[in-house]
Coordinates of C-alpha atoms and ligand atoms in Angstrom, one line a residue:
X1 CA 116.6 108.1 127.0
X2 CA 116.3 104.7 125.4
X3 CA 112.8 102.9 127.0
X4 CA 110.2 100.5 125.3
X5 CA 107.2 101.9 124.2
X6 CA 104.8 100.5 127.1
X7 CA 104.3 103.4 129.7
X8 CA 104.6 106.6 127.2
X9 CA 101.9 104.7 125.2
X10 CA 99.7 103.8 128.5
X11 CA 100.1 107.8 129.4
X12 CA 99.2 108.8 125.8
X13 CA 95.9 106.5 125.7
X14 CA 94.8 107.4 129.6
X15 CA 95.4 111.6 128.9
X16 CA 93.8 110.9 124.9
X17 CA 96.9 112.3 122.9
X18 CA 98.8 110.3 120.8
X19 CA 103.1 109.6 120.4
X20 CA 104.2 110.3 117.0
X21 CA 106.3 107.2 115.3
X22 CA 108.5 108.7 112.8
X23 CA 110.2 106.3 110.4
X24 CA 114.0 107.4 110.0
X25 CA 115.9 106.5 106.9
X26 CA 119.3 108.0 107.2
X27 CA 121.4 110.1 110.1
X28 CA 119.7 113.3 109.7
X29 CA 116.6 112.0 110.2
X30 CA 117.4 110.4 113.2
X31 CA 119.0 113.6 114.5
X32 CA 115.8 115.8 113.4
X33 CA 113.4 113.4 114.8
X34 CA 115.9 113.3 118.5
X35 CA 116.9 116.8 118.7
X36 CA 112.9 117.9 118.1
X37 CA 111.6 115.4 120.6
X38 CA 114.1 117.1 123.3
X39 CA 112.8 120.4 122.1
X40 CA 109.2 120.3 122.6
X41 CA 109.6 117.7 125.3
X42 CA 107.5 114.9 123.5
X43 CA 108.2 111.4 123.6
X44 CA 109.3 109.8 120.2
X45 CA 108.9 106.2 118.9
X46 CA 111.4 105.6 115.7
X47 CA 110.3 104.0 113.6
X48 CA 112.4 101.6 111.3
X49 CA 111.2 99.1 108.4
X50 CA 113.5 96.0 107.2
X51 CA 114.5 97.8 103.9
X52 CA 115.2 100.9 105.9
X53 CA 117.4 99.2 108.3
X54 CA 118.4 97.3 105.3
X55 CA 119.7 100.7 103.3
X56 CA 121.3 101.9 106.6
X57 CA 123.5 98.8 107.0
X58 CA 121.7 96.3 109.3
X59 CA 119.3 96.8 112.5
X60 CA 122.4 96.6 114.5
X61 CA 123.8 99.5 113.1
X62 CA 120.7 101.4 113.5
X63 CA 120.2 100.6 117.2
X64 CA 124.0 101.7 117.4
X65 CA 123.9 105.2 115.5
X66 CA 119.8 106.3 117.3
X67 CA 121.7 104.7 121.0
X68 CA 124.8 107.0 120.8
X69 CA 123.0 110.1 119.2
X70 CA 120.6 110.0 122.1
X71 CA 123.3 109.4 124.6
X72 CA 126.2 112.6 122.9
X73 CA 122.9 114.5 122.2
X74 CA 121.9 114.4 126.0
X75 CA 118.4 113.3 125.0
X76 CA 116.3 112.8 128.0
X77 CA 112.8 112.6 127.1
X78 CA 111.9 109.0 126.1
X79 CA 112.6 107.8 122.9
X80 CA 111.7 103.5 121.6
X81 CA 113.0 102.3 118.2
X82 CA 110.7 100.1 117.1
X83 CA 110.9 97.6 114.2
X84 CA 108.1 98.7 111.4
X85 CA 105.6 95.9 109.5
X86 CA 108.2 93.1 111.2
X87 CA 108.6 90.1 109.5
X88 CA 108.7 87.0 112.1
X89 CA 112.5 86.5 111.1
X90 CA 113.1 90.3 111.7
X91 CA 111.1 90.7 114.6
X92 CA 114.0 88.0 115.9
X93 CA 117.1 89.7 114.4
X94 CA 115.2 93.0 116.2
X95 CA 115.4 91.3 119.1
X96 CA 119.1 90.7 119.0
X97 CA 120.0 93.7 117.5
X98 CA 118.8 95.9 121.0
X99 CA 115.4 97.3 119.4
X100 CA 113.5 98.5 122.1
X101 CA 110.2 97.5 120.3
X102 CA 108.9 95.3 117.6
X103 CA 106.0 95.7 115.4
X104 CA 105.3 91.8 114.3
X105 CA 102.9 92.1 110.8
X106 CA 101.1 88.7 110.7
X107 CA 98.4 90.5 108.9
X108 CA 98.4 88.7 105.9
X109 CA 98.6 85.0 107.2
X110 CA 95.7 83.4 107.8
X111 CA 93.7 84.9 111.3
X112 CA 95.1 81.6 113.3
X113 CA 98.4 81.9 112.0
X114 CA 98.3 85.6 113.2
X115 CA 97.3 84.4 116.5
X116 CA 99.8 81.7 116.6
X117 CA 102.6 83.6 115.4
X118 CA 101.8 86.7 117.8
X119 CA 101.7 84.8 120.6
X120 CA 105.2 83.6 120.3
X121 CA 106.9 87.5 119.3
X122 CA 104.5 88.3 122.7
X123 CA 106.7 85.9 124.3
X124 CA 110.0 86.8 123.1
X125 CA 109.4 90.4 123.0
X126 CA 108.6 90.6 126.6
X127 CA 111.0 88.2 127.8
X128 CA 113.5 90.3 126.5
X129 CA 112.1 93.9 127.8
X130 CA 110.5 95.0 124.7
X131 CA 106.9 96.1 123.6
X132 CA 105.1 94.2 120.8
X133 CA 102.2 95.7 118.1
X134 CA 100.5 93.5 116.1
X135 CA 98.4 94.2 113.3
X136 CA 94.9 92.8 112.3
X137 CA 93.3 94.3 108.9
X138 CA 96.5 94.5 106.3
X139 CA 97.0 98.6 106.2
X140 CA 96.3 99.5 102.3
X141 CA 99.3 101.1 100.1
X142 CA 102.9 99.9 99.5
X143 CA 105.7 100.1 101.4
X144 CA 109.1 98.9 101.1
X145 CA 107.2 96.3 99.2
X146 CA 104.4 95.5 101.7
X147 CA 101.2 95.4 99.7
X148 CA 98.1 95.7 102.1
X149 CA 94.5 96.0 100.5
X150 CA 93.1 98.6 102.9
X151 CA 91.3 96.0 104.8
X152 CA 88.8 97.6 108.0
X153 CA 89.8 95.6 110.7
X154 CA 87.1 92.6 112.4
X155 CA 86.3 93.9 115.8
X156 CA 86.3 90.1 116.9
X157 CA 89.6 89.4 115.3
X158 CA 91.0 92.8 117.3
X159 CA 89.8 91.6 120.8
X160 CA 91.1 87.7 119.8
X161 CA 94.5 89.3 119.1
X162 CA 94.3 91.8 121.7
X163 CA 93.5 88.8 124.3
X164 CA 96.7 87.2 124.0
X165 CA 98.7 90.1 125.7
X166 CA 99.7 92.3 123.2
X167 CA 101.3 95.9 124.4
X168 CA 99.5 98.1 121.7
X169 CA 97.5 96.9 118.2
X170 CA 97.3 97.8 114.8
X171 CA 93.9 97.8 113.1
X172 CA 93.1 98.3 109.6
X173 CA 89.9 101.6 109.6
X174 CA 90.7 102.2 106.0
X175 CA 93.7 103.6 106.2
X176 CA 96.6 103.4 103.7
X177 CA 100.6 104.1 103.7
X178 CA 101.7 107.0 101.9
X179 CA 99.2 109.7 99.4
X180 CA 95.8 108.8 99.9
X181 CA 94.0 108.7 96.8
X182 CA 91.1 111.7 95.2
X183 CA 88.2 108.8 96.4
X184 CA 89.8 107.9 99.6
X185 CA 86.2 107.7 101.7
X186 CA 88.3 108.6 105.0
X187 CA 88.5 106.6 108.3
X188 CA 86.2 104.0 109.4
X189 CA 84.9 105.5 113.1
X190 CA 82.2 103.1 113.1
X191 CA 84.7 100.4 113.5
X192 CA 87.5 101.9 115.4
X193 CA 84.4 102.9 118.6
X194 CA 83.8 98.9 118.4
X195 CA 87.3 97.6 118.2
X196 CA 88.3 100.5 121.2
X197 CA 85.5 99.3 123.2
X198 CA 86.3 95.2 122.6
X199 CA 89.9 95.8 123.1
X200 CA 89.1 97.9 126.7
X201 CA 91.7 100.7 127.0
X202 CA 94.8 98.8 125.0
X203 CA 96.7 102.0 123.2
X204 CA 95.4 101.5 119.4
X205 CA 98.1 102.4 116.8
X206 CA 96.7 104.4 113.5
X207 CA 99.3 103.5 110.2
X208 CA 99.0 105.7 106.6
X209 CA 99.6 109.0 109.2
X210 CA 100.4 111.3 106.2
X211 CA 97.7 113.4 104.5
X212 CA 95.1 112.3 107.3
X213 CA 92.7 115.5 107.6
X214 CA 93.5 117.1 111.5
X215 CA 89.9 116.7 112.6
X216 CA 89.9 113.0 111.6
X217 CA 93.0 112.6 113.4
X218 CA 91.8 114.4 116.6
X219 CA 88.6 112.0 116.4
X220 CA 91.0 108.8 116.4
X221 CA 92.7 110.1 119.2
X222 CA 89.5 111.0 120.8
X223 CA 88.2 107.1 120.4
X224 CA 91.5 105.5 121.4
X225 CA 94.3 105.9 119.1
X226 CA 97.3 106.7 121.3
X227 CA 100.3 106.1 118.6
X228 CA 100.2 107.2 115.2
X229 CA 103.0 106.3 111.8
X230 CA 104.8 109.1 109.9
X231 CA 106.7 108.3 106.9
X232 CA 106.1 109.4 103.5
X233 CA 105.3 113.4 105.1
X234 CA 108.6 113.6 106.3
X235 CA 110.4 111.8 102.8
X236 CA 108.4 114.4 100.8
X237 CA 108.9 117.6 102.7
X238 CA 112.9 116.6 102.8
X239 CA 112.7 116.1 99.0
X240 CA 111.2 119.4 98.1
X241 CA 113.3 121.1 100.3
X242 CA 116.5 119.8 98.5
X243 CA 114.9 120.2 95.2
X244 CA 114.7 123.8 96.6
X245 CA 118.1 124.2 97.4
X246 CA 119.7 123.0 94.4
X247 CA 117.3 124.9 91.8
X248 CA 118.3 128.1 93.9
X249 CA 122.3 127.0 92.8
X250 CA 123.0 126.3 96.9
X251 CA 125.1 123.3 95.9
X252 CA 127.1 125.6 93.8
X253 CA 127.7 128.8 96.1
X254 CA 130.8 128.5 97.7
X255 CA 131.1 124.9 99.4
X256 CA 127.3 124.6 99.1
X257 CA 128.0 121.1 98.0
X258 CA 129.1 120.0 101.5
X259 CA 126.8 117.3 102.8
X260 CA 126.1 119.5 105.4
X261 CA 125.1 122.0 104.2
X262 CA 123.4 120.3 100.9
X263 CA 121.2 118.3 103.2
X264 CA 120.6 120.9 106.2
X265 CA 117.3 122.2 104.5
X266 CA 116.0 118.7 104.5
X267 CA 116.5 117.9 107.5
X268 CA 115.4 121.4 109.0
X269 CA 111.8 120.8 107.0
X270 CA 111.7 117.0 108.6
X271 CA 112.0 119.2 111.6
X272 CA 109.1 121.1 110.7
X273 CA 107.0 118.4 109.9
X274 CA 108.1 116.6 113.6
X275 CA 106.9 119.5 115.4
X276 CA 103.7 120.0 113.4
X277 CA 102.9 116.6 114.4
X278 CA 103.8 116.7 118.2
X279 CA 101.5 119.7 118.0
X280 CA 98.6 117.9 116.2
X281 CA 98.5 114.7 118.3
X282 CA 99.1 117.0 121.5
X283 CA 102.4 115.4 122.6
X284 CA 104.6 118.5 123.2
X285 CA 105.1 119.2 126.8
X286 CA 104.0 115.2 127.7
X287 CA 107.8 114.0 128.4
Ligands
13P301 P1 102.8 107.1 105.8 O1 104.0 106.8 105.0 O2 101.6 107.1 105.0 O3 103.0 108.3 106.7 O4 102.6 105.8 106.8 C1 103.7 105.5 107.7 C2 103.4 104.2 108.4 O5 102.3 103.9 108.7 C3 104.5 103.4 108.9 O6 104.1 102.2 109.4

């Protein structure tokens, strides 16, 4: 069932677990990700960047292929697909397209340009039905070519952001997309008890979710952190497993070079890794 992200979020932060957004990439992961959901009865934010929607031929055709799975699949827990680290022009085309959610990253302008620039996706997201998240603190790493430097968030800056009406927010506690690093120092509490408490209840959205220890995950959730981003966990657990398959000879037993059946390991460990995280975040049983 197709919603925006505003109520699931609101029950997440209220009962202190968090909704899992998993970023999808192809048609299996959108199938692991809607089929796991159903199973343990979690709510489920997709999650989808420009280059991904990009690879899978346009946001349109990504709001059409998660729509129609979720309708066939008779998916009834609620699901939002949500625009990841939008540009302002995307979080438009997003809009258009029938995304249920945007993500508008003005991290990296200057804080009033942030502001301004927020406040107009605020507008046009809700005119239109959808939820907005903004970001303030760029979130370290790479991804599809979005470089942040790791920056902890201003607590000010948060609430400023946060003031102009924004449905869940984004800040930077020293977390980073993808592998974090031998030295990473770990998350920034400190900052994430002051920007929870200036920011007075608003669901708090926590990037960089792979390779985050569990107890420092249970602490964010515990302060405020009601959403939390999964990418490169899923990409790396689907890669081994077809690395697996094909260095055991699947692809060459029989027609073991079907697409289904070449890429059903992957997409049953992307399964695995869905479920571990409804189950670390305490979602399952919440739709
Ligand atoms: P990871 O790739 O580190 O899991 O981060 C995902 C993310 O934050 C998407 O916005």
């Amino acid at each position: 069932m197709f919603v925006n992200a505003k109520e699931m979020l609101q029950k997440a932060a209220k009962e202190h677990y968090a909704v899992a957004q998993i970023n999808i990439n192809n048609l299996e992961w959108t199938k692991a990700a809607l089929t796991t959901a159903q199973e343990q009865k979690s709510p489920i934010i997709l999650g989808v960047t420009g280059g991904a929607a990009k690879y899978m031929g346009g946001f349109a055709t990504v709001v059409a292929m998660a729509k129609t799975m979720d309708k066939c699949l008779g998916i009834t827990v609620p699901v939002a697909i949500h625009l990841d680290h939008g540009s302002y022009d995307e979080c438009i085309a997003c809009v258009e397209a029938g995304f249920t959610s945007i993500m508008f990253d003005g991290s990296h302008f200057p804080f009033e340009e942030n502001v301004a620039k927020t406040k107009e996706m605020i507008a046009l997201a809700h005119k239109n039905g959808l939820t907005l998240e903004a970001e303030v603190g760029a979130i370290g790493g790479e991804e599809d070519g979005v470089v942040g430097n790791g920056d902890v968030a201003d607590p000010a800056e948060c609430k400023a952001i946060a003031d102009l009406g924004v449905d869940f927010l984004a800040a930077g506690i020293g977390n980073i997309h993808g592998v974090y690093p031998d030295n990473w120092t770990g998350l920034n509490f400190d900052v994430l008890t002051k920007v929870a408490e200036v920011t007075g209840g608003l669901p708090l959205v926590l990037h960089g979710g792979t390779g985050i220890p569990a107890e420092m995950i249970q602490k964010a959730i515990s302060l405020g952190v009601a959403k939390i981003n999964v990418n490169t966990e899923c990409q790396l657990a689907f890669a081994a497993a077809t690395r697996k398959y094909i260095e055991d000879g699947g692809d060459k037993k029989g027609k073991g070079f079907d697409p289904r059946k070449l890429l059903a390991p992957g997409a049953e460990a992307i399964k695995k890794v869905v479920k571990e995280k409804f189950e670390l975040f305490g979602s399952v049983g919440k739709a």
